Short mmCIF file of C-alpha atoms in Angstrom, two decimals:
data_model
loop_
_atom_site.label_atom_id
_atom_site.label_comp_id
_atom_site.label_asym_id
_atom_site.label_seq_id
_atom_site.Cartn_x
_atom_site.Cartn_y
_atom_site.Cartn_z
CA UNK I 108 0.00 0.00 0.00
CA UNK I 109 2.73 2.17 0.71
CA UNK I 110 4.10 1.51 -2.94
CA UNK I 111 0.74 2.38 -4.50
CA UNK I 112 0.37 5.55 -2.29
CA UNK I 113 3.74 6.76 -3.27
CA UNK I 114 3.11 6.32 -7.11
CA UNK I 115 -0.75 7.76 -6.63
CA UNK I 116 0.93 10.97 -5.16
CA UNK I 117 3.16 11.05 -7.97
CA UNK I 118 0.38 10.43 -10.41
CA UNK I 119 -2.21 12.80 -8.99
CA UNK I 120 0.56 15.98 -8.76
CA UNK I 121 0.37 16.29 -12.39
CA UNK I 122 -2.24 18.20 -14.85
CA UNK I 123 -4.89 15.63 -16.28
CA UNK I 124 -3.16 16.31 -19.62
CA UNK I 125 -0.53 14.42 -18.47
CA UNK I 126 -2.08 11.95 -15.91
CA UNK I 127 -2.27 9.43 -18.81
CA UNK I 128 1.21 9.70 -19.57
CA UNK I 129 2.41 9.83 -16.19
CA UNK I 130 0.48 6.95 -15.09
CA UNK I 131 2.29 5.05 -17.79
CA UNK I 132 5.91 5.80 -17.09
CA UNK I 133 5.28 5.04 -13.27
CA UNK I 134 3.89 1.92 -14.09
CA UNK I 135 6.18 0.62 -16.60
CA UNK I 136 8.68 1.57 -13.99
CA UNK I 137 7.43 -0.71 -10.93
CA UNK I 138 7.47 -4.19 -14.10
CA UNK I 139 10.95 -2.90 -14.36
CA UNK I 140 11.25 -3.88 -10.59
CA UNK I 141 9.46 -6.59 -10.21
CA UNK I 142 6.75 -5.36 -8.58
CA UNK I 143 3.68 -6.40 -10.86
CA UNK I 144 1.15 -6.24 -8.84
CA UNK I 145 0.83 -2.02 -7.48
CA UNK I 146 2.53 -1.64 -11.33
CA UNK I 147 -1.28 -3.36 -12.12
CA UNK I 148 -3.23 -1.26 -9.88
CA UNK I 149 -1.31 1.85 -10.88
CA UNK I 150 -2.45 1.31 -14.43
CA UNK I 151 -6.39 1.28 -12.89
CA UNK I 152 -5.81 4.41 -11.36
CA UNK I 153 -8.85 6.85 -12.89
CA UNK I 154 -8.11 10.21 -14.07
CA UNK I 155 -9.33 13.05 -11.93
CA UNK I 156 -11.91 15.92 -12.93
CA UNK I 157 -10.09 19.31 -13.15
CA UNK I 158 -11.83 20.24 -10.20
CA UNK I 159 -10.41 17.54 -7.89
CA UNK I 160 -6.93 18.11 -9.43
CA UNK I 161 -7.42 22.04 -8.35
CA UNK I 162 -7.63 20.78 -5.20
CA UNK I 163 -4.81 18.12 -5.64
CA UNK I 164 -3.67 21.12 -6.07
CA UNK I 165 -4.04 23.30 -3.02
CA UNK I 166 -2.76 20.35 -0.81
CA UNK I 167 0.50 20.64 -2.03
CA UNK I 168 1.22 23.61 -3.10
CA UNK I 169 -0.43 26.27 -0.78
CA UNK I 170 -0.02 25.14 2.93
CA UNK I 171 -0.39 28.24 4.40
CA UNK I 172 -4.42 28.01 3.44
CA UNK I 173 -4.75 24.56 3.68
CA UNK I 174 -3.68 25.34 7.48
CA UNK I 175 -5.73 28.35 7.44
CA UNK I 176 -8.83 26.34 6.33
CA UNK I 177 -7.81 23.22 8.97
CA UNK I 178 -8.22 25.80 11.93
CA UNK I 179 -11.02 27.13 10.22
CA UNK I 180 -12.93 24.02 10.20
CA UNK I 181 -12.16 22.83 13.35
CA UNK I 182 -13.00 25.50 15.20
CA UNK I 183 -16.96 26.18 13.14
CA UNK I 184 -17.17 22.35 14.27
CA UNK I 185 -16.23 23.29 18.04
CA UNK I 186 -18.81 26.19 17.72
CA UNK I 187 -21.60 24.23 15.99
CA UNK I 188 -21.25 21.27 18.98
CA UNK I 189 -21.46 24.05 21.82
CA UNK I 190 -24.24 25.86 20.03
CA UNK I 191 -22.70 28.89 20.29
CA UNK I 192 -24.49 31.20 18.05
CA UNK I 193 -22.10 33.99 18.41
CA UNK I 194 -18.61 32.59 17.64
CA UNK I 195 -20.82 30.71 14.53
CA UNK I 196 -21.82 34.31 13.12
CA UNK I 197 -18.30 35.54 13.34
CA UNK I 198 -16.37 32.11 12.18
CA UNK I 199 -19.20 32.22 9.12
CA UNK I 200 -18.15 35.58 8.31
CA UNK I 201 -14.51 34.45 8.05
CA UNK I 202 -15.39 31.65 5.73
CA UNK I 203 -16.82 33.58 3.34
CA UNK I 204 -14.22 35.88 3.28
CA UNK I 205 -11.31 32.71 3.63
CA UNK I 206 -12.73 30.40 1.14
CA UNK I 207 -13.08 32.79 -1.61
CA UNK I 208 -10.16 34.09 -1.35
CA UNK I 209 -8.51 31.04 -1.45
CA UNK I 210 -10.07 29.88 -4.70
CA UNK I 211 -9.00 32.71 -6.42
CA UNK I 212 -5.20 32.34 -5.26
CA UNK I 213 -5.88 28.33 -6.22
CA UNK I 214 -7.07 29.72 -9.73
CA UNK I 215 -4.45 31.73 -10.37
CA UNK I 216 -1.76 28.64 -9.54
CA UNK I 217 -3.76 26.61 -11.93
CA UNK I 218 -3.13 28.68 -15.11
CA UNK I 219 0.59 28.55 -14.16
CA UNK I 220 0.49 25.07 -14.06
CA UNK I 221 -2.51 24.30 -16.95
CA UNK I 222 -5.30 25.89 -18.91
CA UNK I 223 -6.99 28.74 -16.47
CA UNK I 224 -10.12 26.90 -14.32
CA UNK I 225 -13.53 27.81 -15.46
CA UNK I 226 -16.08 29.25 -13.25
CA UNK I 227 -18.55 26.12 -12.69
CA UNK I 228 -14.98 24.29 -11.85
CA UNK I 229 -13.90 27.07 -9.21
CA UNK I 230 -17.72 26.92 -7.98
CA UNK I 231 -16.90 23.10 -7.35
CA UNK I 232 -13.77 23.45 -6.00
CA UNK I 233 -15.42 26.55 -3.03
CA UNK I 234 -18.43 24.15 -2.67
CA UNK I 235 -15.83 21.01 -1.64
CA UNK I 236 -13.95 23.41 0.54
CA UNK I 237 -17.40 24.27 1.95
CA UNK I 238 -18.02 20.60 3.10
CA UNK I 239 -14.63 19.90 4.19
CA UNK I 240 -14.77 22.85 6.78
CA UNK I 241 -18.32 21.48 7.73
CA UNK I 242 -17.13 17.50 7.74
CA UNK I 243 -13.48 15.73 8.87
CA UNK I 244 -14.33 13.61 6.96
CA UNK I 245 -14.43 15.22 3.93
CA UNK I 246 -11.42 17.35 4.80
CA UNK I 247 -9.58 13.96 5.60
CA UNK I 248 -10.17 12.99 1.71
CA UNK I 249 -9.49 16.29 0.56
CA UNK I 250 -6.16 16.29 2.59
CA UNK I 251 -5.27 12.88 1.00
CA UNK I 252 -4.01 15.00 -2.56
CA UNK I 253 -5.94 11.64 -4.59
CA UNK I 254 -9.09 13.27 -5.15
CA UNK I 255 -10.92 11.97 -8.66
CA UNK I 256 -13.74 14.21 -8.14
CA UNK I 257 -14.99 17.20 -6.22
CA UNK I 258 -17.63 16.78 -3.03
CA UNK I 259 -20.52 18.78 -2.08
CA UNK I 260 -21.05 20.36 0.81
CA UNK I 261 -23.77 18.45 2.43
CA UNK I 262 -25.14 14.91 1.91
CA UNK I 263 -22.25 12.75 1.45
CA UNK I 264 -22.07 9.36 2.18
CA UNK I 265 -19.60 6.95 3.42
CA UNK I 266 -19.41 5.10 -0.16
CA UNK I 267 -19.31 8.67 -1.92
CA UNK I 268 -15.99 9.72 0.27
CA UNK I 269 -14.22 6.16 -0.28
CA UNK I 270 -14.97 6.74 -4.02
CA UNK I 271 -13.90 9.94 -4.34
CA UNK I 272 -10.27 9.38 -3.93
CA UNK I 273 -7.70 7.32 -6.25
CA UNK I 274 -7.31 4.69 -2.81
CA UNK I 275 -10.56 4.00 -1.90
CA UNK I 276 -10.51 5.48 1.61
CA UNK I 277 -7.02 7.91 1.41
CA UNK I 278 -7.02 10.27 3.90
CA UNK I 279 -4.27 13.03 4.13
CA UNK I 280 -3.39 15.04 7.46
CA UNK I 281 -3.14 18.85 8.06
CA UNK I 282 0.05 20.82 7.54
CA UNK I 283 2.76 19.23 10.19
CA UNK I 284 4.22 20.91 13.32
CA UNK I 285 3.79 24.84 13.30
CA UNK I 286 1.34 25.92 11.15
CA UNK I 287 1.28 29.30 10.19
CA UNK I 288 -1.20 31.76 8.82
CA UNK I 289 -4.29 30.83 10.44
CA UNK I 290 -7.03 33.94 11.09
CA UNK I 291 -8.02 32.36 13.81
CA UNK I 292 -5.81 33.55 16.95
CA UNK I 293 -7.84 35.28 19.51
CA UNK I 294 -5.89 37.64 21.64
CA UNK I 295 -7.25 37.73 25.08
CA UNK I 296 -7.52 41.03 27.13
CA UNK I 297 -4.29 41.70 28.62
CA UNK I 298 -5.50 42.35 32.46
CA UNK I 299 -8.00 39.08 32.20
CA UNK I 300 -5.49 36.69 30.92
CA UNK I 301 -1.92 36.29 32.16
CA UNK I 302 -1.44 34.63 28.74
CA UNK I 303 -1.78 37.64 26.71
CA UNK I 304 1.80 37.87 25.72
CA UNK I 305 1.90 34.08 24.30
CA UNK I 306 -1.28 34.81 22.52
CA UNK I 307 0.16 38.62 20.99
CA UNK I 308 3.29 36.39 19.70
CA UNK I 309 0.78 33.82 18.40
CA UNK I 310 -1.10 36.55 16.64
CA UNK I 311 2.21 38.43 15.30
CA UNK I 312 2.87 34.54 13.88
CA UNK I 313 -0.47 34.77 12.39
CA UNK I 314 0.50 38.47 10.70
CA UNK I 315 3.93 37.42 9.35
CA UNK I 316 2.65 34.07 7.38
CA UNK I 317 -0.12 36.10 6.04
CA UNK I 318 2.41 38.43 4.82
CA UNK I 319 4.37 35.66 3.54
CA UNK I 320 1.30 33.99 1.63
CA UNK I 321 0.69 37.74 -0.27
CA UNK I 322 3.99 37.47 -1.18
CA UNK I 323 3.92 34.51 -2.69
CA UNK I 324 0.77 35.43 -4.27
CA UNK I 325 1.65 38.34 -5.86
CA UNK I 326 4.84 37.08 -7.03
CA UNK I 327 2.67 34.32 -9.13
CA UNK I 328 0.16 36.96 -10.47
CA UNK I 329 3.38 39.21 -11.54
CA UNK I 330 4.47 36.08 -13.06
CA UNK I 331 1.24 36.05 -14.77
CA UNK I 332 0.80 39.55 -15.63
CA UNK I 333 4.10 39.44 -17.82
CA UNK I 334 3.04 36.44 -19.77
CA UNK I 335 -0.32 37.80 -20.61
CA UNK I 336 1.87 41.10 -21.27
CA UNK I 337 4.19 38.78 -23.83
CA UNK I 338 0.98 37.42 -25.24
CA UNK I 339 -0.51 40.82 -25.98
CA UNK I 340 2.47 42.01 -27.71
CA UNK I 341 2.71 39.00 -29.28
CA UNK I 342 -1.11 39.24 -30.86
CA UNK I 343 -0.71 42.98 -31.51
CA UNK I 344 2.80 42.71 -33.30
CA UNK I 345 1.09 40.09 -35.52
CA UNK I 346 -2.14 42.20 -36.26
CA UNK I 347 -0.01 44.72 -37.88
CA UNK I 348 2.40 42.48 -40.17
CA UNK I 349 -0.91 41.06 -41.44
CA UNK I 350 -2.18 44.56 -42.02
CA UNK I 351 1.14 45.24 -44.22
CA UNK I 352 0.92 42.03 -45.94
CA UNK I 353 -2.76 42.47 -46.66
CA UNK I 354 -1.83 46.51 -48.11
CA UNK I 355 0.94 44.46 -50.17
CA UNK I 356 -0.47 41.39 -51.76
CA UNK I 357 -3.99 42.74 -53.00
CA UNK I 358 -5.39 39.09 -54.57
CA UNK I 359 -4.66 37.93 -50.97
CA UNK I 360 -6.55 40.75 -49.52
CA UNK I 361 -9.60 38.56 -48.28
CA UNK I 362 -7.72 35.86 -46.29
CA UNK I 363 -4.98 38.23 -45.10
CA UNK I 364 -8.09 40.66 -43.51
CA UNK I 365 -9.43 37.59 -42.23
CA UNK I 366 -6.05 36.37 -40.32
CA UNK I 367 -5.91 39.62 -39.23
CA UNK I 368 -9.26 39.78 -37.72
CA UNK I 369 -8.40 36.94 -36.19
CA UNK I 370 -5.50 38.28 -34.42
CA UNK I 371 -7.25 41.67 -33.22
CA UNK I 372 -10.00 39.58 -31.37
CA UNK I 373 -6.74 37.22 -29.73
CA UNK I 374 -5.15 40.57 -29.07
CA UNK I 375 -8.42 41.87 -27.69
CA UNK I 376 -9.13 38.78 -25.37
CA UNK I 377 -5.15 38.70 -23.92
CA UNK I 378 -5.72 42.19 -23.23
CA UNK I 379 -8.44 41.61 -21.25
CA UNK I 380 -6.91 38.57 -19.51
CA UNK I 381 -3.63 41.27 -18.80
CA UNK I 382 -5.69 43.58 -17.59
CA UNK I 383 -7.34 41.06 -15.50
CA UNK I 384 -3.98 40.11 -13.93
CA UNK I 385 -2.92 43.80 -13.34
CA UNK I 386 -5.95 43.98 -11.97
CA UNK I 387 -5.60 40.97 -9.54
CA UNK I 388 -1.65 42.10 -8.86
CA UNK I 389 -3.30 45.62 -7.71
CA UNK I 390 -5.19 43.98 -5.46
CA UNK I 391 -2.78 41.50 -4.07
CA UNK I 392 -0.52 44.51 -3.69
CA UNK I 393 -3.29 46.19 -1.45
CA UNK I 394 -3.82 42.84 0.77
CA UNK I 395 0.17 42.81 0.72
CA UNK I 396 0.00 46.18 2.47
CA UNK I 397 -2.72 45.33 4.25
CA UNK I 398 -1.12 42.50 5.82
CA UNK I 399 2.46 44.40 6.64
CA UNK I 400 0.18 47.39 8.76
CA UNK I 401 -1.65 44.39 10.31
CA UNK I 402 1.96 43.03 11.55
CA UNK I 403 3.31 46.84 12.09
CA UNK I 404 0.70 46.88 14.41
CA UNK I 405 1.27 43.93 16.25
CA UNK I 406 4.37 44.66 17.04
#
């Protein structure tokens, strides 16, 4: 089992363009050992929906929310089994500001990594998150990195969960040791608690790894933002040699205008994909600066 988890994760960390291939050369590389039998259950393993790769995903490449979303869960669960109404109100108020967030960071990894995720895939992806803050369960599978398909967030069963990953049953655990970046620190009121100072550090902990994840996040949407910029000039420095060649080579005129149309409405659409990701750099920018007066003022 160990074997077959090994080669899964291996599998499963790659696009589903390239699942096929990948399942291949990790297969035809446990015959060349002699081990036939995870080699044959390798070559069963299914191909997962872009949705459950997304996640794939966010397990192992962005542990800063995947902790952020652990203490998340936990503690709506805690709340939900004490009834208490008023921590629910404020820990639902940080989910809808968490999970959203994180999707968008998630989509923006993606189109580094593959085609950009649509919007009924990130829909799929924020409604699995959804369940896996409401259910351990469900966070337990989506923690495994061997999801084949995404999960809703309520009525799951048993059978759906053990189905849902590439080992019937995987379960993954949360981000090791210290895990930092979670929202979740409450600093007590110095004169009540004599732990206030433990908790402050806690919280400036909290600051600093949220500073760290908008760094990281807006050094992949600068990434982004110059090859959308590449793109554009790209398209536009076509348009106009297709222009000159159509003013040149009158019988051609026809096609030429056509190619050329062509390239305006791929110049047009990278545009608005740049300014998209200048937009989305602005804005990480702002939650960058956001998050370095949060830790100024911590400390």
């Amino acid at each position: 089992m160990d074997e077959l988890r090994r080669a899964a994760s291996e599998i499963y960390a790659v696009p589903p363009e390239e699942f096929v291939r990948t399942r291949d050369v990790v297969s035809n590389r446990l015959d060349a050992v002699g081990n036939a039998e995870a080699a044959r259950r390798v070559r069963a393993l299914v191909k997962p929906v872009r949705a459950a790769w997304a996640l794939n995903v966010l397990t192992r490449r962005m542990p800063e929310r995947v902790a952020q979303l652990v203490d998340l869960g936990q503690a709506l669960r805690e709340a939900h089994e004490q009834r208490d109404a008023a921590g629910l109100r404020e820990l639902t108020g940080r989910r809808r500001t968490l999970v959203p967030s994180v999707v968008r960071e998630l989509r923006a990894l993606c189109s580094e990594l593959g085609p950009d995720l649509s919007a009924a895939t990130c829909t799929q992806v924020e409604e699995t998150l959804k369940g896996a803050l409401a259910d351990e369960s469900i966070e337990a599978a989506v923690l495994s990195g061997l999801l084949l398909r995404p999960l809703g967030a309520g009525g799951t069963s048993v059978t759906d969960l053990r189905e849902a990953t590439a080992i019937p049953g995987a379960t993954g655990e949360p981000p090791a040791a210290h895990r930092p970046g979670s929202p979740l620190v409450v600093v007590p009121d110095a004169e009540k608690s004599p732990r206030a100072s433990a908790a402050s550090a806690q919280d400036r902990r909290a600051a600093a790894a949220e500073v760290l994840a908008a760094q990281r996040r807006v050094e992949r949407l600068n990434s982004a933002a110059q090859r959308t910029q590449q793109a554009l000039a790209a398209e536009q420095s076509a348009a106009r040699r297709l222009r000159a060649e159509a003013d040149e080579l009158h019988r051609r005129a026809l096609a030429l205008e056509h190619d050329a149309d062509r390239a305006d409405r791929h110049s047009r659409r990278a545009d608005r994909v740049h300014a998209e990701a200048v937009r989305s750099l602005e804005q990480a920018h702002e939650a960058l600066e956001e998050a370095r007066r949060a830790q100024a003022a911590l400390e």
